[in-house]
Amino acid sequence: MAPIPASTRVRYERVHQMRGGLAAVAIVKGACGGCYRGQPPQVLQEARKRDRVIICEGCGRLLIWPPETP
Ligand SMILES: [Zn+2]
């Protein structure tokens, strides 16, 4: 069995985590897709990098940068 690259594993674990109970919403036009609270630029930047989990301060849900957005 070939070793799974760390990046793939992290992505998988993150998806698994999301399905594990915490609600996740996509970021829509710079705002939370759940409560529509506008997110600060640095939060959007972090979300775009996808290297950490972002939590909306408005509703407490996980913020996911939409995959189709460059
Ligand atoms: Zn929210």
PDB file of N, CA, C and O and ligand atoms in Angstrom:
ATOM      1  N   MET A   1       0.841  -1.200   0.000  1.00  0.00           N
ATOM      2  CA  MET A   1       0.000   0.000   0.000  1.00  0.00           C
ATOM      3  C   MET A   1       0.878   1.253   0.000  1.00  0.00           C
ATOM      4  O   MET A   1       1.758   1.414   0.836  1.00  0.00           O
ATOM      5  N   ALA A   2       0.656   2.116  -0.953  1.00  0.00           N
ATOM      6  CA  ALA A   2       1.472   3.331  -1.065  1.00  0.00           C
ATOM      7  C   ALA A   2       1.124   4.298   0.061  1.00  0.00           C
ATOM      8  O   ALA A   2      -0.037   4.409   0.454  1.00  0.00           O
ATOM      9  N   PRO A   3       2.139   4.975   0.560  1.00  0.00           N
ATOM     10  CA  PRO A   3       1.852   5.969   1.617  1.00  0.00           C
ATOM     11  C   PRO A   3       1.026   7.124   1.073  1.00  0.00           C
ATOM     12  O   PRO A   3       1.232   7.570  -0.058  1.00  0.00           O
ATOM     13  N   ILE A   4       0.087   7.583   1.860  1.00  0.00           N
ATOM     14  CA  ILE A   4      -0.774   8.693   1.440  1.00  0.00           C
ATOM     15  C   ILE A   4      -0.046  10.009   1.748  1.00  0.00           C
ATOM     16  O   ILE A   4       0.450  10.182   2.854  1.00  0.00           O
ATOM     17  N   PRO A   5       0.045  10.893   0.758  1.00  0.00           N
ATOM     18  CA  PRO A   5       0.687  12.196   1.018  1.00  0.00           C
ATOM     19  C   PRO A   5       0.003  12.915   2.172  1.00  0.00           C
ATOM     20  O   PRO A   5      -1.225  12.849   2.296  1.00  0.00           O
ATOM     21  N   ALA A   6       0.796  13.591   2.974  1.00  0.00           N
ATOM     22  CA  ALA A   6       0.252  14.261   4.159  1.00  0.00           C
ATOM     23  C   ALA A   6      -0.863  15.235   3.800  1.00  0.00           C
ATOM     24  O   ALA A   6      -1.864  15.316   4.497  1.00  0.00           O
ATOM     25  N   SER A   7      -0.700  15.947   2.686  1.00  0.00           N
ATOM     26  CA  SER A   7      -1.702  16.945   2.322  1.00  0.00           C
ATOM     27  C   SER A   7      -3.053  16.288   2.046  1.00  0.00           C
ATOM     28  O   SER A   7      -4.090  16.798   2.434  1.00  0.00           O
ATOM     29  N   THR A   8      -3.006  15.142   1.372  1.00  0.00           N
ATOM     30  CA  THR A   8      -4.248  14.431   1.071  1.00  0.00           C
ATOM     31  C   THR A   8      -4.890  13.927   2.347  1.00  0.00           C
ATOM     32  O   THR A   8      -6.094  14.013   2.522  1.00  0.00           O
ATOM     33  N   ARG A   9      -4.046  13.430   3.244  1.00  0.00           N
ATOM     34  CA  ARG A   9      -4.574  12.883   4.482  1.00  0.00           C
ATOM     35  C   ARG A   9      -5.235  13.982   5.306  1.00  0.00           C
ATOM     36  O   ARG A   9      -6.317  13.811   5.851  1.00  0.00           O
ATOM     37  N   VAL A  10      -4.578  15.138   5.372  1.00  0.00           N
ATOM     38  CA  VAL A  10      -5.120  16.257   6.144  1.00  0.00           C
ATOM     39  C   VAL A  10      -6.472  16.668   5.569  1.00  0.00           C
ATOM     40  O   VAL A  10      -7.416  16.903   6.294  1.00  0.00           O
ATOM     41  N   ARG A  11      -6.526  16.711   4.229  1.00  0.00           N
ATOM     42  CA  ARG A  11      -7.785  17.106   3.586  1.00  0.00           C
ATOM     43  C   ARG A  11      -8.890  16.113   3.933  1.00  0.00           C
ATOM     44  O   ARG A  11     -10.002  16.483   4.246  1.00  0.00           O
ATOM     45  N   TYR A  12      -8.535  14.839   3.869  1.00  0.00           N
ATOM     46  CA  TYR A  12      -9.523  13.815   4.166  1.00  0.00           C
ATOM     47  C   TYR A  12     -10.022  13.950   5.604  1.00  0.00           C
ATOM     48  O   TYR A  12     -11.203  13.896   5.862  1.00  0.00           O
ATOM     49  N   GLU A  13      -9.043  14.138   6.506  1.00  0.00           N
ATOM     50  CA  GLU A  13      -9.415  14.231   7.920  1.00  0.00           C
ATOM     51  C   GLU A  13     -10.295  15.443   8.179  1.00  0.00           C
ATOM     52  O   GLU A  13     -11.179  15.416   9.013  1.00  0.00           O
ATOM     53  N   ARG A  14     -10.019  16.509   7.445  1.00  0.00           N
ATOM     54  CA  ARG A  14     -10.806  17.716   7.630  1.00  0.00           C
ATOM     55  C   ARG A  14     -12.247  17.481   7.170  1.00  0.00           C
ATOM     56  O   ARG A  14     -13.189  17.867   7.839  1.00  0.00           O
ATOM     57  N   VAL A  15     -12.395  16.833   6.026  1.00  0.00           N
ATOM     58  CA  VAL A  15     -13.736  16.529   5.527  1.00  0.00           C
ATOM     59  C   VAL A  15     -14.453  15.616   6.504  1.00  0.00           C
ATOM     60  O   VAL A  15     -15.617  15.812   6.827  1.00  0.00           O
ATOM     61  N   HIS A  16     -13.715  14.645   7.006  1.00  0.00           N
ATOM     62  CA  HIS A  16     -14.287  13.701   7.944  1.00  0.00           C
ATOM     63  C   HIS A  16     -14.770  14.435   9.197  1.00  0.00           C
ATOM     64  O   HIS A  16     -15.843  14.170   9.713  1.00  0.00           O
ATOM     65  N   GLN A  17     -13.942  15.381   9.639  1.00  0.00           N
ATOM     66  CA  GLN A  17     -14.265  16.178  10.816  1.00  0.00           C
ATOM     67  C   GLN A  17     -15.576  16.935  10.609  1.00  0.00           C
ATOM     68  O   GLN A  17     -16.414  17.007  11.483  1.00  0.00           O
ATOM     69  N   MET A  18     -15.701  17.513   9.424  1.00  0.00           N
ATOM     70  CA  MET A  18     -16.895  18.288   9.123  1.00  0.00           C
ATOM     71  C   MET A  18     -18.142  17.427   9.209  1.00  0.00           C
ATOM     72  O   MET A  18     -19.168  17.860   9.681  1.00  0.00           O
ATOM     73  N   ARG A  19     -18.012  16.203   8.700  1.00  0.00           N
ATOM     74  CA  ARG A  19     -19.174  15.319   8.712  1.00  0.00           C
ATOM     75  C   ARG A  19     -19.440  14.788  10.109  1.00  0.00           C
ATOM     76  O   ARG A  19     -20.481  14.217  10.360  1.00  0.00           O
ATOM     77  N   GLY A  20     -18.474  14.972  10.979  1.00  0.00           N
ATOM     78  CA  GLY A  20     -18.585  14.420  12.314  1.00  0.00           C
ATOM     79  C   GLY A  20     -19.477  15.209  13.245  1.00  0.00           C
ATOM     80  O   GLY A  20     -19.555  14.913  14.419  1.00  0.00           O
ATOM     81  N   GLY A  21     -20.133  16.246  12.775  1.00  0.00           N
ATOM     82  CA  GLY A  21     -21.065  16.944  13.640  1.00  0.00           C
ATOM     83  C   GLY A  21     -21.053  18.447  13.463  1.00  0.00           C
ATOM     84  O   GLY A  21     -22.089  19.054  13.339  1.00  0.00           O
ATOM     85  N   LEU A  22     -19.850  19.048  13.422  1.00  0.00           N
ATOM     86  CA  LEU A  22     -19.796  20.496  13.293  1.00  0.00           C
ATOM     87  C   LEU A  22     -20.366  20.933  11.955  1.00  0.00           C
ATOM     88  O   LEU A  22     -20.014  20.390  10.922  1.00  0.00           O
ATOM     89  N   ALA A  23     -21.228  21.916  11.983  1.00  0.00           N
ATOM     90  CA  ALA A  23     -21.794  22.418  10.739  1.00  0.00           C
ATOM     91  C   ALA A  23     -20.743  23.236  10.005  1.00  0.00           C
ATOM     92  O   ALA A  23     -19.963  23.945  10.613  1.00  0.00           O
ATOM     93  N   ALA A  24     -20.709  23.104   8.702  1.00  0.00           N
ATOM     94  CA  ALA A  24     -19.779  23.872   7.891  1.00  0.00           C
ATOM     95  C   ALA A  24     -20.548  24.615   6.815  1.00  0.00           C
ATOM     96  O   ALA A  24     -21.472  24.075   6.215  1.00  0.00           O
ATOM     97  N   VAL A  25     -20.179  25.861   6.614  1.00  0.00           N
ATOM     98  CA  VAL A  25     -20.842  26.643   5.571  1.00  0.00           C
ATOM     99  C   VAL A  25     -19.772  27.264   4.671  1.00  0.00           C
ATOM    100  O   VAL A  25     -18.657  27.521   5.099  1.00  0.00           O
ATOM    101  N   ALA A  26     -20.130  27.492   3.427  1.00  0.00           N
ATOM    102  CA  ALA A  26     -19.195  28.102   2.489  1.00  0.00           C
ATOM    103  C   ALA A  26     -19.176  29.617   2.687  1.00  0.00           C
ATOM    104  O   ALA A  26     -20.147  30.211   3.154  1.00  0.00           O
ATOM    105  N   ILE A  27     -18.048  30.189   2.334  1.00  0.00           N
ATOM    106  CA  ILE A  27     -17.938  31.646   2.354  1.00  0.00           C
ATOM    107  C   ILE A  27     -18.532  32.173   1.054  1.00  0.00           C
ATOM    108  O   ILE A  27     -18.164  31.733  -0.032  1.00  0.00           O
ATOM    109  N   VAL A  28     -19.509  33.072   1.188  1.00  0.00           N
ATOM    110  CA  VAL A  28     -20.182  33.621   0.014  1.00  0.00           C
ATOM    111  C   VAL A  28     -19.913  35.120  -0.059  1.00  0.00           C
ATOM    112  O   VAL A  28     -20.299  35.867   0.833  1.00  0.00           O
ATOM    113  N   LYS A  29     -19.224  35.525  -1.112  1.00  0.00           N
ATOM    114  CA  LYS A  29     -18.899  36.942  -1.332  1.00  0.00           C
ATOM    115  C   LYS A  29     -18.296  37.595  -0.082  1.00  0.00           C
ATOM    116  O   LYS A  29     -18.703  38.679   0.336  1.00  0.00           O
ATOM    117  N   GLY A  30     -17.352  36.892   0.511  1.00  0.00           N
ATOM    118  CA  GLY A  30     -16.639  37.457   1.651  1.00  0.00           C
ATOM    119  C   GLY A  30     -17.413  37.435   2.952  1.00  0.00           C
ATOM    120  O   GLY A  30     -17.002  38.033   3.943  1.00  0.00           O
ATOM    121  N   ALA A  31     -18.538  36.728   2.957  1.00  0.00           N
ATOM    122  CA  ALA A  31     -19.333  36.650   4.169  1.00  0.00           C
ATOM    123  C   ALA A  31     -19.665  35.196   4.488  1.00  0.00           C
ATOM    124  O   ALA A  31     -19.607  34.325   3.617  1.00  0.00           O
ATOM    125  N   CYS A  32     -20.027  34.946   5.722  1.00  0.00           N
ATOM    126  CA  CYS A  32     -20.439  33.608   6.127  1.00  0.00           C
ATOM    127  C   CYS A  32     -21.712  33.210   5.392  1.00  0.00           C
ATOM    128  O   CYS A  32     -22.670  33.984   5.338  1.00  0.00           O
ATOM    129  N   GLY A  33     -21.722  32.021   4.806  1.00  0.00           N
ATOM    130  CA  GLY A  33     -22.896  31.561   4.075  1.00  0.00           C
ATOM    131  C   GLY A  33     -24.025  31.135   4.995  1.00  0.00           C
ATOM    132  O   GLY A  33     -25.126  30.831   4.549  1.00  0.00           O
ATOM    133  N   GLY A  34     -23.762  31.105   6.291  1.00  0.00           N
ATOM    134  CA  GLY A  34     -24.780  30.679   7.241  1.00  0.00           C
ATOM    135  C   GLY A  34     -25.535  31.856   7.826  1.00  0.00           C
ATOM    136  O   GLY A  34     -26.759  31.895   7.812  1.00  0.00           O
ATOM    137  N   CYS A  35     -24.786  32.853   8.317  1.00  0.00           N
ATOM    138  CA  CYS A  35     -25.443  33.980   8.975  1.00  0.00           C
ATOM    139  C   CYS A  35     -25.191  35.296   8.237  1.00  0.00           C
ATOM    140  O   CYS A  35     -25.658  36.341   8.664  1.00  0.00           O
ATOM    141  N   TYR A  36     -24.406  35.217   7.146  1.00  0.00           N
ATOM    142  CA  TYR A  36     -24.118  36.377   6.288  1.00  0.00           C
ATOM    143  C   TYR A  36     -23.339  37.481   6.985  1.00  0.00           C
ATOM    144  O   TYR A  36     -23.365  38.634   6.575  1.00  0.00           O
ATOM    145  N   ARG A  37     -22.649  37.100   8.045  1.00  0.00           N
ATOM    146  CA  ARG A  37     -21.795  38.070   8.705  1.00  0.00           C
ATOM    147  C   ARG A  37     -20.547  38.274   7.841  1.00  0.00           C
ATOM    148  O   ARG A  37     -19.901  37.314   7.425  1.00  0.00           O
ATOM    149  N   GLY A  38     -20.198  39.493   7.554  1.00  0.00           N
ATOM    150  CA  GLY A  38     -19.018  39.800   6.755  1.00  0.00           C
ATOM    151  C   GLY A  38     -17.763  39.387   7.512  1.00  0.00           C
ATOM    152  O   GLY A  38     -17.670  39.616   8.713  1.00  0.00           O
ATOM    153  N   GLN A  39     -16.815  38.758   6.809  1.00  0.00           N
ATOM    154  CA  GLN A  39     -15.596  38.287   7.449  1.00  0.00           C
ATOM    155  C   GLN A  39     -14.441  39.248   7.173  1.00  0.00           C
ATOM    156  O   GLN A  39     -14.308  39.757   6.063  1.00  0.00           O
ATOM    157  N   PRO A  40     -13.609  39.501   8.176  1.00  0.00           N
ATOM    158  CA  PRO A  40     -12.457  40.397   7.986  1.00  0.00           C
ATOM    159  C   PRO A  40     -11.508  39.835   6.925  1.00  0.00           C
ATOM    160  O   PRO A  40     -11.416  38.619   6.764  1.00  0.00           O
ATOM    161  N   PRO A  41     -10.812  40.742   6.212  1.00  0.00           N
ATOM    162  CA  PRO A  41      -9.909  40.316   5.125  1.00  0.00           C
ATOM    163  C   PRO A  41      -8.899  39.253   5.562  1.00  0.00           C
ATOM    164  O   PRO A  41      -8.618  38.330   4.807  1.00  0.00           O
ATOM    165  N   GLN A  42      -8.373  39.376   6.781  1.00  0.00           N
ATOM    166  CA  GLN A  42      -7.368  38.390   7.194  1.00  0.00           C
ATOM    167  C   GLN A  42      -7.978  37.010   7.396  1.00  0.00           C
ATOM    168  O   GLN A  42      -7.334  35.992   7.171  1.00  0.00           O
ATOM    169  N   VAL A  43      -9.236  36.975   7.773  1.00  0.00           N
ATOM    170  CA  VAL A  43      -9.932  35.695   7.919  1.00  0.00           C
ATOM    171  C   VAL A  43     -10.149  35.056   6.550  1.00  0.00           C
ATOM    172  O   VAL A  43      -9.945  33.863   6.357  1.00  0.00           O
ATOM    173  N   LEU A  44     -10.528  35.890   5.589  1.00  0.00           N
ATOM    174  CA  LEU A  44     -10.739  35.383   4.232  1.00  0.00           C
ATOM    175  C   LEU A  44      -9.435  34.837   3.657  1.00  0.00           C
ATOM    176  O   LEU A  44      -9.411  33.812   2.978  1.00  0.00           O
ATOM    177  N   GLN A  45      -8.347  35.533   3.966  1.00  0.00           N
ATOM    178  CA  GLN A  45      -7.042  35.097   3.489  1.00  0.00           C
ATOM    179  C   GLN A  45      -6.671  33.734   4.078  1.00  0.00           C
ATOM    180  O   GLN A  45      -6.205  32.844   3.377  1.00  0.00           O
ATOM    181  N   GLU A  46      -6.915  33.584   5.369  1.00  0.00           N
ATOM    182  CA  GLU A  46      -6.625  32.310   6.039  1.00  0.00           C
ATOM    183  C   GLU A  46      -7.485  31.192   5.453  1.00  0.00           C
ATOM    184  O   GLU A  46      -7.013  30.086   5.228  1.00  0.00           O
ATOM    185  N   ALA A  47      -8.734  31.513   5.210  1.00  0.00           N
ATOM    186  CA  ALA A  47      -9.651  30.508   4.673  1.00  0.00           C
ATOM    187  C   ALA A  47      -9.212  30.071   3.283  1.00  0.00           C
ATOM    188  O   ALA A  47      -9.270  28.893   2.936  1.00  0.00           O
ATOM    189  N   ARG A  48      -8.730  31.020   2.514  1.00  0.00           N
ATOM    190  CA  ARG A  48      -8.320  30.724   1.147  1.00  0.00           C
ATOM    191  C   ARG A  48      -7.107  29.791   1.146  1.00  0.00           C
ATOM    192  O   ARG A  48      -6.968  28.931   0.283  1.00  0.00           O
ATOM    193  N   LYS A  49      -6.248  29.971   2.116  1.00  0.00           N
ATOM    194  CA  LYS A  49      -5.046  29.124   2.213  1.00  0.00           C
ATOM    195  C   LYS A  49      -5.384  27.702   2.623  1.00  0.00           C
ATOM    196  O   LYS A  49      -4.626  26.778   2.397  1.00  0.00           O
ATOM    197  N   ARG A  50      -6.521  27.531   3.280  1.00  0.00           N
ATOM    198  CA  ARG A  50      -6.989  26.216   3.722  1.00  0.00           C
ATOM    199  C   ARG A  50      -6.024  25.488   4.653  1.00  0.00           C
ATOM    200  O   ARG A  50      -5.991  24.263   4.681  1.00  0.00           O
ATOM    201  N   ASP A  51      -5.198  26.214   5.366  1.00  0.00           N
ATOM    202  CA  ASP A  51      -4.286  25.483   6.243  1.00  0.00           C
ATOM    203  C   ASP A  51      -4.726  25.538   7.696  1.00  0.00           C
ATOM    204  O   ASP A  51      -4.057  25.044   8.579  1.00  0.00           O
ATOM    205  N   ARG A  52      -5.850  26.139   7.937  1.00  0.00           N
ATOM    206  CA  ARG A  52      -6.405  26.074   9.286  1.00  0.00           C
ATOM    207  C   ARG A  52      -7.918  26.205   9.226  1.00  0.00           C
ATOM    208  O   ARG A  52      -8.487  26.650   8.232  1.00  0.00           O
ATOM    209  N   VAL A  53      -8.530  25.774  10.302  1.00  0.00           N
ATOM    210  CA  VAL A  53      -9.990  25.806  10.355  1.00  0.00           C
ATOM    211  C   VAL A  53     -10.436  27.190  10.803  1.00  0.00           C
ATOM    212  O   VAL A  53      -9.918  27.742  11.767  1.00  0.00           O
ATOM    213  N   ILE A  54     -11.368  27.762  10.070  1.00  0.00           N
ATOM    214  CA  ILE A  54     -11.888  29.088  10.396  1.00  0.00           C
ATOM    215  C   ILE A  54     -13.288  28.928  10.979  1.00  0.00           C
ATOM    216  O   ILE A  54     -14.122  28.221  10.418  1.00  0.00           O
ATOM    217  N   ILE A  55     -13.522  29.596  12.083  1.00  0.00           N
ATOM    218  CA  ILE A  55     -14.842  29.546  12.703  1.00  0.00           C
ATOM    219  C   ILE A  55     -15.487  30.918  12.586  1.00  0.00           C
ATOM    220  O   ILE A  55     -14.868  31.930  12.885  1.00  0.00           O
ATOM    221  N   CYS A  56     -16.737  30.947  12.150  1.00  0.00           N
ATOM    222  CA  CYS A  56     -17.463  32.212  12.055  1.00  0.00           C
ATOM    223  C   CYS A  56     -17.750  32.726  13.457  1.00  0.00           C
ATOM    224  O   CYS A  56     -18.263  32.006  14.307  1.00  0.00           O
ATOM    225  N   GLU A  57     -17.407  33.987  13.683  1.00  0.00           N
ATOM    226  CA  GLU A  57     -17.652  34.569  15.002  1.00  0.00           C
ATOM    227  C   GLU A  57     -19.129  34.862  15.216  1.00  0.00           C
ATOM    228  O   GLU A  57     -19.584  35.063  16.332  1.00  0.00           O
ATOM    229  N   GLY A  58     -19.864  34.907  14.121  1.00  0.00           N
ATOM    230  CA  GLY A  58     -21.282  35.225  14.226  1.00  0.00           C
ATOM    231  C   GLY A  58     -22.126  34.038  14.645  1.00  0.00           C
ATOM    232  O   GLY A  58     -22.985  34.147  15.512  1.00  0.00           O
ATOM    233  N   CYS A  59     -21.870  32.874  14.003  1.00  0.00           N
ATOM    234  CA  CYS A  59     -22.732  31.720  14.267  1.00  0.00           C
ATOM    235  C   CYS A  59     -21.963  30.495  14.758  1.00  0.00           C
ATOM    236  O   CYS A  59     -22.573  29.486  15.101  1.00  0.00           O
ATOM    237  N   GLY A  60     -20.631  30.580  14.778  1.00  0.00           N
ATOM    238  CA  GLY A  60     -19.840  29.480  15.314  1.00  0.00           C
ATOM    239  C   GLY A  60     -19.656  28.306  14.373  1.00  0.00           C
ATOM    240  O   GLY A  60     -19.110  27.282  14.755  1.00  0.00           O
ATOM    241  N   ARG A  61     -20.109  28.438  13.131  1.00  0.00           N
ATOM    242  CA  ARG A  61     -19.943  27.347  12.174  1.00  0.00           C
ATOM    243  C   ARG A  61     -18.567  27.412  11.502  1.00  0.00           C
ATOM    244  O   ARG A  61     -17.935  28.470  11.480  1.00  0.00           O
ATOM    245  N   LEU A  62     -18.163  26.286  10.940  1.00  0.00           N
ATOM    246  CA  LEU A  62     -16.899  26.248  10.207  1.00  0.00           C
ATOM    247  C   LEU A  62     -17.068  26.967   8.881  1.00  0.00           C
ATOM    248  O   LEU A  62     -18.069  26.771   8.199  1.00  0.00           O
ATOM    249  N   LEU A  63     -16.097  27.772   8.541  1.00  0.00           N
ATOM    250  CA  LEU A  63     -16.150  28.478   7.264  1.00  0.00           C
ATOM    251  C   LEU A  63     -15.263  27.767   6.259  1.00  0.00           C
ATOM    252  O   LEU A  63     -14.089  27.535   6.505  1.00  0.00           O
ATOM    253  N   ILE A  64     -15.837  27.434   5.127  1.00  0.00           N
ATOM    254  CA  ILE A  64     -15.117  26.724   4.077  1.00  0.00           C
ATOM    255  C   ILE A  64     -14.994  27.605   2.848  1.00  0.00           C
ATOM    256  O   ILE A  64     -15.992  28.163   2.390  1.00  0.00           O
ATOM    257  N   TRP A  65     -13.768  27.724   2.353  1.00  0.00           N
ATOM    258  CA  TRP A  65     -13.596  28.479   1.108  1.00  0.00           C
ATOM    259  C   TRP A  65     -14.136  27.607  -0.020  1.00  0.00           C
ATOM    260  O   TRP A  65     -13.719  26.475  -0.179  1.00  0.00           O
ATOM    261  N   PRO A  66     -15.071  28.113  -0.826  1.00  0.00           N
ATOM    262  CA  PRO A  66     -15.669  27.275  -1.886  1.00  0.00           C
ATOM    263  C   PRO A  66     -14.597  26.798  -2.864  1.00  0.00           C
ATOM    264  O   PRO A  66     -13.786  27.592  -3.319  1.00  0.00           O
ATOM    265  N   PRO A  67     -14.604  25.509  -3.177  1.00  0.00           N
ATOM    266  CA  PRO A  67     -13.594  24.908  -4.058  1.00  0.00           C
ATOM    267  C   PRO A  67     -13.564  25.509  -5.453  1.00  0.00           C
ATOM    268  O   PRO A  67     -12.531  25.544  -6.083  1.00  0.00           O
ATOM    269  N   GLU A  68     -14.681  26.015  -5.912  1.00  0.00           N
ATOM    270  CA  GLU A  68     -14.743  26.515  -7.289  1.00  0.00           C
ATOM    271  C   GLU A  68     -14.222  27.937  -7.409  1.00  0.00           C
ATOM    272  O   GLU A  68     -14.090  28.486  -8.475  1.00  0.00           O
ATOM    273  N   THR A  69     -13.941  28.574  -6.270  1.00  0.00           N
ATOM    274  CA  THR A  69     -13.442  29.954  -6.290  1.00  0.00           C
ATOM    275  C   THR A  69     -11.916  29.973  -6.383  1.00  0.00           C
ATOM    276  O   THR A  69     -11.270  29.299  -5.603  1.00  0.00           O
ATOM    277  N   PRO A  70     -11.344  30.704  -7.322  1.00  0.00           N
ATOM    278  CA  PRO A  70      -9.892  30.754  -7.439  1.00  0.00           C
ATOM    279  C   PRO A  70      -9.239  31.400  -6.216  1.00  0.00           C
ATOM    280  O   PRO A  70      -9.835  32.281  -5.639  1.00  0.00           O
TER     281      PRO A  70
HETATM  282 ZN    ZN B   1     -21.813  32.726  10.434  1.00  0.00          ZN
END
